[in-house]
PDB file of N, CA and C in Angstrom:
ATOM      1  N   UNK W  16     123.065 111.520  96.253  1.00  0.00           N
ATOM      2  CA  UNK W  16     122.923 112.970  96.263  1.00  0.00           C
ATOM      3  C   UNK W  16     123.728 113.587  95.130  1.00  0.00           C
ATOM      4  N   UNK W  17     123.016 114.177  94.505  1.00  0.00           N
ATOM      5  CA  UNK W  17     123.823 115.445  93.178  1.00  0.00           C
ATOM      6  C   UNK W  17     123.754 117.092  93.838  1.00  0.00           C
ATOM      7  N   UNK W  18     124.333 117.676  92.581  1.00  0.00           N
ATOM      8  CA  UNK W  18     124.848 118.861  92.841  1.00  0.00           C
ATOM      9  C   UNK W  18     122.840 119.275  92.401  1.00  0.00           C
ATOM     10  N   UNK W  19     122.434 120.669  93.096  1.00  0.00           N
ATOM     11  CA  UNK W  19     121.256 121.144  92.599  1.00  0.00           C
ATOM     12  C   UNK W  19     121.422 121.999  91.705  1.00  0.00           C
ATOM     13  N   UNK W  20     122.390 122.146  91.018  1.00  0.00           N
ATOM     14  CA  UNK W  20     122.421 122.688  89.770  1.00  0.00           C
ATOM     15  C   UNK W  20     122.283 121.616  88.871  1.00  0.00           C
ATOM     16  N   UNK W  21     122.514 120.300  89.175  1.00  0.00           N
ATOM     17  CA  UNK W  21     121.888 119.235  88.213  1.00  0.00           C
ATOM     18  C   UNK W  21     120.742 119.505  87.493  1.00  0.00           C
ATOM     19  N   UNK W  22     120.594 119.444  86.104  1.00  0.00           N
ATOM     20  CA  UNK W  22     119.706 119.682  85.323  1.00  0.00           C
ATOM     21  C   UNK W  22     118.716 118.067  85.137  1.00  0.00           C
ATOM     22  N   UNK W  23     119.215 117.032  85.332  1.00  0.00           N
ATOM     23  CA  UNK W  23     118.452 115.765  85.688  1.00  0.00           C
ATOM     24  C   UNK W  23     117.791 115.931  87.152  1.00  0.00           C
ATOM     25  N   UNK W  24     117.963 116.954  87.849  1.00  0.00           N
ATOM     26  CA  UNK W  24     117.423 116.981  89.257  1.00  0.00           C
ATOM     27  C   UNK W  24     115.615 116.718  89.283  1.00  0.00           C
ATOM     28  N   UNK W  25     114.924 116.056  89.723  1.00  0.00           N
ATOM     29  CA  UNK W  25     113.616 116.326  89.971  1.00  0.00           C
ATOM     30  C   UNK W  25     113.283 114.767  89.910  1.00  0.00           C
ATOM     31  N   UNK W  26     111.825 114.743  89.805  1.00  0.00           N
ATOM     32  CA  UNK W  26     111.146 113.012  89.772  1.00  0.00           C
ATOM     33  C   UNK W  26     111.015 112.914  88.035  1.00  0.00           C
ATOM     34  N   UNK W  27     111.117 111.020  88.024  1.00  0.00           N
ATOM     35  CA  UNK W  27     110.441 111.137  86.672  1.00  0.00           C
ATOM     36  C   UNK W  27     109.267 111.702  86.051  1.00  0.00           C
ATOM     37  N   UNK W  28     108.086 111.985  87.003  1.00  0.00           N
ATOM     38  CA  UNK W  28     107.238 112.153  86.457  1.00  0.00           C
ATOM     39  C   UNK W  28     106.125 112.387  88.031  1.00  0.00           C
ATOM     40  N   UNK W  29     104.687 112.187  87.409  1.00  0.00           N
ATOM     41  CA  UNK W  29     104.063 113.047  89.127  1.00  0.00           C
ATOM     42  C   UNK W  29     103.758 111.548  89.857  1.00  0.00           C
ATOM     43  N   UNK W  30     103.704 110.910  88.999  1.00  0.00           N
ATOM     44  CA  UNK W  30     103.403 109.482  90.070  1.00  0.00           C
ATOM     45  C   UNK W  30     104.551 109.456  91.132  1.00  0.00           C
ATOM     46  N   UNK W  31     105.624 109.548  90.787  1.00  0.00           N
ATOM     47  CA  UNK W  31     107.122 109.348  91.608  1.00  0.00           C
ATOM     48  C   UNK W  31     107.246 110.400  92.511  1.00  0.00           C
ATOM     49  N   UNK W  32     106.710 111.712  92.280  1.00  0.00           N
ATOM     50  CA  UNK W  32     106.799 112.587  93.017  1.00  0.00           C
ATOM     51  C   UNK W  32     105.938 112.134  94.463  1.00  0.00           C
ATOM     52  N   UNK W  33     104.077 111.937  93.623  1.00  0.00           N
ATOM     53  CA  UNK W  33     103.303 111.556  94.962  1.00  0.00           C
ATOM     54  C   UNK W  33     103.715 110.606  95.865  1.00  0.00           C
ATOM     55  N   UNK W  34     104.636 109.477  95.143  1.00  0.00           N
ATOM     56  CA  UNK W  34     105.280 107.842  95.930  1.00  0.00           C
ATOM     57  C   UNK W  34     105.980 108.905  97.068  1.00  0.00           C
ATOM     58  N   UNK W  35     106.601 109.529  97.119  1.00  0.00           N
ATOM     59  CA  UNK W  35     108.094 110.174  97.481  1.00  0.00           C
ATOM     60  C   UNK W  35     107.548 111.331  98.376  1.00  0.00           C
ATOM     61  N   UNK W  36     106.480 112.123  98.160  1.00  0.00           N
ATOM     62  CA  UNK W  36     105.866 113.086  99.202  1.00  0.00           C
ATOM     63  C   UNK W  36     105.128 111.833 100.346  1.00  0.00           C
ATOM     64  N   UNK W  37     104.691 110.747  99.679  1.00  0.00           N
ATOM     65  CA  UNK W  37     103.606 109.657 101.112  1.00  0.00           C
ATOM     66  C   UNK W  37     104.732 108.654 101.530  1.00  0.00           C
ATOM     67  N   UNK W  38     106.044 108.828 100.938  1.00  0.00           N
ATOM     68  CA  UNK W  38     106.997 107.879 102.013  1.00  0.00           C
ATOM     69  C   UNK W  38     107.762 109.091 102.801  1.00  0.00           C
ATOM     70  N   UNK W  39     107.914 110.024 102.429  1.00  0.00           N
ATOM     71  CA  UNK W  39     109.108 110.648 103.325  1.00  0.00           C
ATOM     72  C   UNK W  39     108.765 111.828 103.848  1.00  0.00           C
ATOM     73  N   UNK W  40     108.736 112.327 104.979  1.00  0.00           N
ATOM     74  CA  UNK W  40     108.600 113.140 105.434  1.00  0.00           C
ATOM     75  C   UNK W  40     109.616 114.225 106.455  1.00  0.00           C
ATOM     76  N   UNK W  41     109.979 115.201 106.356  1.00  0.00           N
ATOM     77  CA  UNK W  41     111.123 116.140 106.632  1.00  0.00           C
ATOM     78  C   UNK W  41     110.183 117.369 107.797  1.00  0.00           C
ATOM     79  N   UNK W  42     111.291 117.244 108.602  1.00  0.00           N
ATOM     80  CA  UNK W  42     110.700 118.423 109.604  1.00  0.00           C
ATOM     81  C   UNK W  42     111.827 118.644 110.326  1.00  0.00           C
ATOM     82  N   UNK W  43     112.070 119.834 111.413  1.00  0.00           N
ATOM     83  CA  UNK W  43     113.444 120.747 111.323  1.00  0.00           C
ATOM     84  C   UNK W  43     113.701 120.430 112.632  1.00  0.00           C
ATOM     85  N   UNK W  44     114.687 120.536 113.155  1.00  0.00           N
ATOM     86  CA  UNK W  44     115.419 120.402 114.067  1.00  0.00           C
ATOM     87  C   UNK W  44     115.027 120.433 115.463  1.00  0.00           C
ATOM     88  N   UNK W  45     114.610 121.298 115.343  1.00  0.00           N
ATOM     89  CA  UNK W  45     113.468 122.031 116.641  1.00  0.00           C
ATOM     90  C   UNK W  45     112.530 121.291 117.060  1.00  0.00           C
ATOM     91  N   UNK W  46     111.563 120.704 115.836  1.00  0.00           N
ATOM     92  CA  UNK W  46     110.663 119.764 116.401  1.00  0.00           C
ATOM     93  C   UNK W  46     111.146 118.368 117.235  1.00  0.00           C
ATOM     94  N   UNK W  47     112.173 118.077 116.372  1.00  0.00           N
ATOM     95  CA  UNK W  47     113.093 116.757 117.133  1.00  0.00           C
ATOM     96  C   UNK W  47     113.054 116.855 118.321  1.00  0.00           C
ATOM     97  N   UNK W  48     113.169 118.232 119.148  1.00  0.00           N
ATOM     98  CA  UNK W  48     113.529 118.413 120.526  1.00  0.00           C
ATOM     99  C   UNK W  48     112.249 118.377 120.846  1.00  0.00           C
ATOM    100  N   UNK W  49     111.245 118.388 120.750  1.00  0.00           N
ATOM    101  CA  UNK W  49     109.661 118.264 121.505  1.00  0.00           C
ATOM    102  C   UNK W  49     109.715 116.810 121.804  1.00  0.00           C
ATOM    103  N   UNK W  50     108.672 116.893 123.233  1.00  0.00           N
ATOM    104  CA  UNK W  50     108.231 115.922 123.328  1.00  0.00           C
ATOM    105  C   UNK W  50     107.408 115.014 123.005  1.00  0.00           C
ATOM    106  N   UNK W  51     107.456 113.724 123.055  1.00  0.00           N
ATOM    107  CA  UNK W  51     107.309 112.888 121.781  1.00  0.00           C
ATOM    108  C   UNK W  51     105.287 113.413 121.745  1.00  0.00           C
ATOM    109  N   UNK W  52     104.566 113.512 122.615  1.00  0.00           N
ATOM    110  CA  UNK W  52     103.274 114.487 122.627  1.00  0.00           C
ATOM    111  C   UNK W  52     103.223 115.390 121.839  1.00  0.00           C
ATOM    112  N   UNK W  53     104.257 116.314 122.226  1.00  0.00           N
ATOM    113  CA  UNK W  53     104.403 117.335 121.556  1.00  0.00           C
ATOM    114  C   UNK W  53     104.398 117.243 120.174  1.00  0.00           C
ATOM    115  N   UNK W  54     105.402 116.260 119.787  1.00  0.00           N
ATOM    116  CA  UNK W  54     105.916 116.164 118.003  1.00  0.00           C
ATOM    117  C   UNK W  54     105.104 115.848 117.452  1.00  0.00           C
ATOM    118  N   UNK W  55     104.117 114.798 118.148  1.00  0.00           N
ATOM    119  CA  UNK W  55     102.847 114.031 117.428  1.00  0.00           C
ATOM    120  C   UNK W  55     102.137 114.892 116.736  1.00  0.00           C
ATOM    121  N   UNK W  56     101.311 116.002 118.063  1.00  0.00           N
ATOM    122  CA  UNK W  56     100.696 116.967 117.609  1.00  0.00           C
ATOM    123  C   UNK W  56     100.998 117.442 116.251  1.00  0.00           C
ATOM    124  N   UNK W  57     102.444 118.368 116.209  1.00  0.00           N
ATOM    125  CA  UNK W  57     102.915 118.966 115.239  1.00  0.00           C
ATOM    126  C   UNK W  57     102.977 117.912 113.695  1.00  0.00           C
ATOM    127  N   UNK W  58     103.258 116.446 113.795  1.00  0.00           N
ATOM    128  CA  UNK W  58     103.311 115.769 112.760  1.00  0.00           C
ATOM    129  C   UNK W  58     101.865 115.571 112.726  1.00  0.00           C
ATOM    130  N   UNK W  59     100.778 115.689 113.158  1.00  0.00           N
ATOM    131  CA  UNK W  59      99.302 115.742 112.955  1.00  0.00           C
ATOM    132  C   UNK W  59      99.299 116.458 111.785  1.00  0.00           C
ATOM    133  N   UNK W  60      99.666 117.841 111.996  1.00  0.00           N
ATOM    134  CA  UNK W  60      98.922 119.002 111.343  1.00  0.00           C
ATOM    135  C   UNK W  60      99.019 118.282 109.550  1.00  0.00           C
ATOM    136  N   UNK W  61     100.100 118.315 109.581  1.00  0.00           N
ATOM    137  CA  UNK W  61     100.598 117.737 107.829  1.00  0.00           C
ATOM    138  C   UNK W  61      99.911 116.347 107.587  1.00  0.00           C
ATOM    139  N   UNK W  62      99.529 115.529 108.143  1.00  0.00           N
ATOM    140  CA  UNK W  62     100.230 113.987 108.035  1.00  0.00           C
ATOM    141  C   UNK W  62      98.572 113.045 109.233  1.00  0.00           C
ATOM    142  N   UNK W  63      96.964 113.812 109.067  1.00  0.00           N
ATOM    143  CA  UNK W  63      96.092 113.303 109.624  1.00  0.00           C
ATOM    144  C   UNK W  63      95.997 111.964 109.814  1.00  0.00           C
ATOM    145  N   UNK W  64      96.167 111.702 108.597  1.00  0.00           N
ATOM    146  CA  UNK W  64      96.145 110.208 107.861  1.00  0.00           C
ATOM    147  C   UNK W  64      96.880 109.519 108.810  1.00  0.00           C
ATOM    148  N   UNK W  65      98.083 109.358 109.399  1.00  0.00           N
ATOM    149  CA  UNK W  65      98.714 108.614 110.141  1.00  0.00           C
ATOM    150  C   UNK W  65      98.898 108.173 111.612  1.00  0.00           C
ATOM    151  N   UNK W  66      97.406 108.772 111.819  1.00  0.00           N
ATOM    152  CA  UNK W  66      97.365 108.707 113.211  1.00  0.00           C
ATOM    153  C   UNK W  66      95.205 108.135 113.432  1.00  0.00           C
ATOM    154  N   UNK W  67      94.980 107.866 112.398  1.00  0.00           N
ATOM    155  CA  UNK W  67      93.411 107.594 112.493  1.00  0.00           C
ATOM    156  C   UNK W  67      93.636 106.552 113.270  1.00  0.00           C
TER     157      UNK W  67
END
């Protein structure tokens, strides 16, 4: 982790970006507390692909 005033901050390039949006995925606190039904749903909306 760097400071975000880092001026090296970002991906090399868009390939690294797309690698890095289809491995990791971030969602807030709140959802954590749903039930695991519940969360599915909500990780549906973004993320179809992972549940075919």
């Amino acid at each position: 982790p760097g400071s975000f005033d880092d001026e090296n901050e970002g991906f090399a390039g868009e390939e690294a970006e797309r690698i890095y949006d289809e491995v990791f995925y971030f969602t807030d606190a709140e959802n954590l507390k749903l039930s695991d039904n519940e969360l599915i749903e909500v990780l549906k909306e973004d993320n179809p692909d992972w549940f075919d």
